[in-house]
Coordinates of C-alpha atoms and ligand atoms in Angstrom, one line a residue:
X1 CA 40.6 -68.9 5.1
X2 CA 39.9 -66.7 8.1
X3 CA 41.2 -67.9 11.4
X4 CA 38.3 -69.1 13.6
X5 CA 39.8 -67.5 16.7
X6 CA 41.6 -64.2 16.8
X7 CA 43.9 -63.2 19.6
X8 CA 45.0 -59.6 20.3
X9 CA 47.8 -59.1 22.8
X10 CA 47.6 -56.0 25.0
X11 CA 49.7 -54.8 27.9
X12 CA 49.0 -57.5 30.5
X13 CA 45.8 -58.9 28.9
X14 CA 44.4 -60.4 25.8
X15 CA 41.3 -60.2 23.6
X16 CA 40.1 -63.6 22.3
X17 CA 37.5 -63.3 19.5
X18 CA 35.2 -66.0 18.1
X19 CA 35.5 -65.5 14.4
X20 CA 32.9 -67.4 12.3
X21 CA 30.5 -64.5 11.8
X22 CA 28.6 -66.0 8.9
X23 CA 27.2 -68.6 11.3
X24 CA 27.0 -66.2 14.3
X25 CA 30.2 -67.8 15.6
X26 CA 28.7 -71.3 16.0
X27 CA 31.3 -73.9 17.0
X28 CA 32.8 -76.4 14.6
X29 CA 35.8 -78.6 15.5
X30 CA 38.3 -76.1 14.1
X31 CA 37.0 -73.3 16.3
X32 CA 37.0 -75.5 19.4
X33 CA 40.6 -76.5 18.8
X34 CA 41.7 -72.9 18.1
X35 CA 39.9 -71.6 21.2
X36 CA 41.4 -74.4 23.4
X37 CA 44.9 -73.5 22.1
X38 CA 44.3 -69.7 22.7
X39 CA 43.1 -70.4 26.3
X40 CA 46.0 -72.7 27.1
X41 CA 48.4 -70.2 25.7
X42 CA 46.9 -67.4 27.8
X43 CA 47.0 -69.6 30.9
X44 CA 50.7 -70.4 30.3
X45 CA 51.6 -66.7 29.9
X46 CA 52.5 -65.3 33.3
X47 CA 52.3 -61.7 31.9
X48 CA 48.6 -62.2 30.9
X49 CA 46.6 -61.0 33.9
X50 CA 43.1 -60.8 32.4
X51 CA 41.3 -62.0 29.3
X52 CA 38.4 -60.6 27.3
X53 CA 36.2 -63.0 25.2
X54 CA 33.9 -61.6 22.5
X55 CA 32.5 -62.5 19.1
X56 CA 33.0 -61.0 15.6
X57 CA 30.1 -59.6 13.6
X58 CA 26.5 -59.3 14.8
X59 CA 26.4 -62.4 17.1
X60 CA 28.4 -63.6 20.1
X61 CA 28.0 -67.3 19.6
X62 CA 25.1 -69.6 18.4
X63 CA 26.4 -72.7 20.1
X64 CA 27.1 -75.9 18.1
X65 CA 27.3 -75.4 14.4
X66 CA 24.2 -77.4 13.4
X67 CA 25.4 -77.8 9.9
X68 CA 28.6 -79.5 11.0
X69 CA 27.0 -82.5 12.7
X70 CA 25.9 -85.6 10.9
X71 CA 23.0 -87.8 11.7
X72 CA 25.3 -90.5 13.1
X73 CA 27.1 -88.1 15.5
X74 CA 27.0 -89.1 19.2
X75 CA 26.3 -85.8 20.8
X76 CA 27.6 -87.1 24.1
X77 CA 31.0 -87.5 22.4
X78 CA 30.9 -83.9 21.1
X79 CA 30.2 -82.7 24.6
X80 CA 32.9 -84.8 26.2
X81 CA 35.5 -83.9 23.5
X82 CA 34.8 -80.2 23.1
X83 CA 32.2 -78.4 25.2
X84 CA 32.9 -79.8 28.6
X85 CA 36.7 -79.2 28.3
X86 CA 36.0 -75.7 27.1
X87 CA 33.8 -74.8 30.1
X88 CA 36.4 -76.5 32.4
X89 CA 39.2 -74.5 30.8
X90 CA 37.4 -71.2 31.2
X91 CA 36.6 -71.9 34.8
X92 CA 40.1 -73.1 35.6
X93 CA 41.8 -69.9 34.3
X94 CA 43.3 -68.2 37.3
X95 CA 43.0 -64.8 35.7
X96 CA 39.6 -62.9 35.4
X97 CA 37.7 -63.6 32.2
X98 CA 35.4 -60.7 31.0
X99 CA 32.8 -61.6 28.4
X100 CA 31.5 -59.0 26.0
X101 CA 28.3 -60.4 24.5
X102 CA 28.1 -58.3 21.3
X103 CA 24.9 -60.0 20.0
X104 CA 22.8 -63.1 20.3
X105 CA 24.2 -65.8 22.6
X106 CA 22.4 -69.1 22.0
X107 CA 22.7 -72.7 23.1
X108 CA 26.2 -73.5 24.3
X109 CA 27.1 -69.9 23.2
X110 CA 24.9 -68.6 26.0
X111 CA 26.4 -70.9 28.6
X112 CA 29.9 -70.2 27.5
X113 CA 29.2 -66.5 28.3
X114 CA 27.8 -67.5 31.7
X115 CA 30.9 -69.5 32.5
X116 CA 33.0 -66.3 32.3
X117 CA 33.6 -64.2 35.5
X118 CA 32.0 -60.9 34.5
X119 CA 29.6 -60.6 31.6
X120 CA 28.8 -57.3 29.8
X121 CA 26.2 -57.4 27.0
X122 CA 25.2 -55.0 24.3
X123 CA 21.6 -53.8 24.9
X124 CA 20.7 -55.4 21.6
X125 CA 22.0 -58.8 22.6
X126 CA 19.9 -61.7 23.8
X127 CA 20.5 -64.9 25.6
X128 CA 18.7 -68.0 24.3
X129 CA 18.6 -71.5 25.9
X130 CA 17.9 -72.7 22.4
X131 CA 18.4 -76.4 23.2
X132 CA 14.8 -77.4 23.8
X133 CA 13.9 -76.1 20.3
X134 CA 16.0 -78.9 18.8
X135 CA 15.1 -81.5 21.4
X136 CA 18.1 -81.2 23.7
X137 CA 18.9 -80.3 27.3
X138 CA 21.0 -77.2 28.2
X139 CA 24.6 -78.2 28.2
X140 CA 28.0 -76.5 28.7
X141 CA 27.0 -76.0 32.4
X142 CA 23.6 -74.4 31.6
X143 CA 21.7 -76.6 34.1
X144 CA 24.3 -75.6 36.8
X145 CA 24.7 -71.9 36.0
X146 CA 21.1 -71.0 35.4
X147 CA 19.5 -71.9 38.7
X148 CA 22.5 -70.4 40.6
X149 CA 22.3 -67.1 38.7
X150 CA 18.5 -66.6 38.3
X151 CA 16.9 -69.1 40.6
X152 CA 14.9 -72.3 40.0
X153 CA 11.7 -70.7 38.7
X154 CA 13.4 -68.7 35.9
X155 CA 15.9 -71.4 35.1
X156 CA 13.2 -74.0 34.6
X157 CA 11.1 -71.7 32.4
X158 CA 14.1 -70.5 30.3
X159 CA 15.3 -74.1 29.8
X160 CA 11.8 -75.5 28.9
X161 CA 10.7 -72.7 26.7
X162 CA 13.9 -71.5 25.0
X163 CA 12.5 -67.9 25.3
X164 CA 15.1 -65.2 24.6
X165 CA 16.2 -62.9 27.4
X166 CA 17.1 -59.4 26.4
X167 CA 20.3 -58.0 27.9
X168 CA 18.6 -55.5 30.2
X169 CA 16.3 -58.3 31.6
X170 CA 19.4 -60.4 32.0
X171 CA 21.0 -57.7 34.0
X172 CA 18.0 -57.1 36.2
X173 CA 17.7 -60.9 36.9
X174 CA 21.4 -61.2 37.8
X175 CA 22.2 -63.4 34.8
X176 CA 24.9 -61.0 33.8
X177 CA 26.8 -58.0 35.3
X178 CA 25.7 -55.2 33.1
X179 CA 23.9 -54.3 29.8
X180 CA 25.5 -51.4 28.0
X181 CA 24.9 -49.3 24.9
X182 CA 25.9 -51.2 21.8
X183 CA 28.4 -48.5 20.8
X184 CA 30.0 -48.5 24.2
X185 CA 30.3 -52.3 24.7
X186 CA 33.8 -52.8 23.4
X187 CA 35.3 -49.8 25.1
X188 CA 33.7 -50.6 28.4
X189 CA 34.7 -54.3 28.2
X190 CA 38.3 -53.3 27.3
X191 CA 38.5 -50.7 30.1
X192 CA 37.3 -53.3 32.6
X193 CA 39.7 -56.0 31.4
X194 CA 42.6 -53.6 31.4
X195 CA 41.7 -52.5 34.9
X196 CA 41.5 -56.1 36.2
X197 CA 44.9 -56.7 34.6
X198 CA 46.4 -54.1 37.0
X199 CA 44.8 -55.5 40.1
X200 CA 46.2 -58.0 42.6
X201 CA 46.2 -61.1 40.4
X202 CA 46.8 -63.6 43.2
X203 CA 43.8 -62.2 45.1
X204 CA 41.6 -62.4 42.1
X205 CA 42.6 -66.0 41.5
X206 CA 41.8 -66.8 45.2
X207 CA 38.4 -65.0 44.8
X208 CA 37.6 -67.2 41.9
X209 CA 38.7 -70.3 43.8
X210 CA 36.7 -69.4 46.9
X211 CA 33.5 -68.5 45.0
X212 CA 33.7 -71.8 43.0
X213 CA 34.3 -73.9 46.1
X214 CA 31.4 -72.1 47.9
X215 CA 29.0 -73.7 45.5
X216 CA 29.7 -77.1 47.1
X217 CA 31.0 -76.2 50.6
X218 CA 29.2 -75.8 53.8
X219 CA 29.9 -72.6 55.9
X220 CA 32.5 -74.4 58.0
X221 CA 34.5 -75.6 55.1
X222 CA 34.2 -72.2 53.4
X223 CA 35.5 -70.4 56.5
X224 CA 38.5 -72.7 56.6
X225 CA 39.2 -72.1 52.9
X226 CA 39.0 -68.3 53.3
X227 CA 41.4 -68.6 56.3
X228 CA 43.9 -70.6 54.2
X229 CA 43.6 -68.3 51.2
X230 CA 44.0 -65.2 53.3
X231 CA 47.1 -66.7 55.0
X232 CA 48.8 -67.1 51.6
X233 CA 47.6 -63.7 50.2
X234 CA 49.0 -62.0 53.4
X235 CA 52.4 -63.0 52.2
X236 CA 52.1 -61.5 48.7
X237 CA 53.9 -58.3 47.7
X238 CA 50.5 -57.0 46.5
X239 CA 49.0 -57.2 50.0
X240 CA 52.0 -55.2 51.4
X241 CA 51.7 -52.7 48.6
X242 CA 47.9 -52.3 49.1
X243 CA 48.3 -51.6 52.8
X244 CA 51.3 -49.3 52.3
X245 CA 49.5 -47.4 49.5
X246 CA 46.4 -47.0 51.8
X247 CA 48.5 -45.6 54.7
X248 CA 50.4 -43.3 52.3
X249 CA 47.1 -42.1 50.7
X250 CA 48.2 -43.0 47.2
X251 CA 47.0 -45.5 44.5
X252 CA 48.5 -49.0 44.8
X253 CA 50.7 -50.3 42.1
X254 CA 50.1 -54.1 42.0
X255 CA 52.5 -56.5 40.2
X256 CA 50.4 -59.7 40.6
X257 CA 53.5 -61.5 41.9
X258 CA 53.0 -64.6 44.0
X259 CA 54.0 -64.9 47.7
Ligands
T3D301 O1 27.2 -81.8 19.4 C1 26.1 -81.3 19.7 O2 25.3 -80.9 18.8 C2 25.7 -81.2 21.1 C3 26.0 -79.8 21.6 C4 25.1 -78.9 21.6 C5 25.4 -77.5 22.0 C6 24.5 -76.5 21.4 O3 24.9 -75.4 21.4 S1 22.9 -77.0 20.9 C7 22.2 -75.5 20.4 C8 22.7 -75.1 19.0 N1 22.3 -73.8 18.6 C9 21.0 -73.5 18.3 O4 20.1 -74.3 18.3 C10 20.8 -72.1 17.8 C11 20.4 -72.0 16.4 N2 20.3 -70.7 15.9 C12 19.2 -69.9 16.2 O5 18.2 -70.3 16.9 C13 19.2 -68.5 15.6 O6 20.1 -68.5 14.5 C14 19.6 -67.5 16.6 C15 18.5 -67.3 17.7 C16 20.9 -67.8 17.3 C17 19.8 -66.1 15.9 O7 18.6 -65.9 15.1 P1 18.7 -64.7 14.0 O8 17.3 -64.6 13.4 O9 19.2 -63.5 14.6 O10 19.8 -65.2 12.9 P2 19.6 -66.4 11.8 O11 19.1 -65.8 10.5 O12 18.8 -67.5 12.3 O13 21.1 -66.9 11.6 C18 22.0 -66.1 10.9 C19 22.9 -67.1 10.1 O14 23.6 -67.9 11.1 C20 22.0 -68.1 9.3 O15 22.8 -68.4 8.2 P3 22.4 -67.8 6.7 O16 21.0 -68.2 6.5 O17 22.6 -66.3 6.8 O18 23.4 -68.5 5.8 C21 21.9 -69.3 10.2 O19 21.7 -70.5 9.5 C22 23.3 -69.3 10.9 N3 23.3 -70.0 12.2 C23 22.7 -69.5 13.3 N4 22.9 -70.4 14.3 C24 23.6 -71.4 13.7 C25 23.8 -71.2 12.4 N5 24.5 -72.0 11.6 C26 24.9 -73.2 12.1 N6 24.7 -73.5 13.4 C27 24.1 -72.7 14.2 N7 23.9 -73.0 15.5

């Protein structure tokens, strides 16, 4: 049987691929468990400084495998057991997570992509808040991510109609970072992830923390947080290297080491 999650280890980063292409990489329990293990292993590996998430075949992810749930299933339990921990795990990763949306991203699959730090999508890809079509509410953070990324008006219409959003539209609305030609998606996503893996890892972790906290903080609290983070980052070897490299007019070589 094919593994539901594939992990490729590269120099300083990893590719994690959702691998149930026959169902457009829809989630069953085995794929959830394998993805959780892959993310935990990446988090525990201090040499892993960036992660790329993508899908096998023509889709990125079609959300919950609708054939794998019985009529008696309590959907709240599935969310509590699988989808919420998944989104929390992705958001808690200290390293940058690039998502290469290689095809349709629907339901929880769309919101999994939105939980990542930088989203690239193939021009042929589309994002579908499919939940309403089966009588559900957007989950996996959809009701949190959507209004923050595209504003209330678009969030409400997307959630209530389930209309697909093409990759170029998603880019122009700010739902994702960039739409790229299908043939270039993988190489662009790999180049970006490899680049991030050579950057000041502690600073990127702090950027993630600050931006996440900013969603709930007032300006005063955010200014205090930035001060505290900068105080720590100023003690890191990467800060010293960055300044030294600037003064010497050369490229910095960052190690990602902590203070
Ligand atoms: O526990 C809980 O249930 C609560 C958690 C909910 C989280 C959620 O994610 S709810 C939302 C679940 N997802 C959906 O409702 C999306 C369902 N899929 C679609 O609407 C369409 O398939 C797509 C818009 C994603 C793609 O359409 P299209 O025309 O490109 O492809 P297709 O022909 O519909 O699908 C291709 C195959 O994938 C097909 O199988 P077949 O006929 O070739 O054997 C189809 O059945 C299968 N597939 C697609 N999505 C799912 C799926 N199989 C199982 N579950 C799916 N979600």
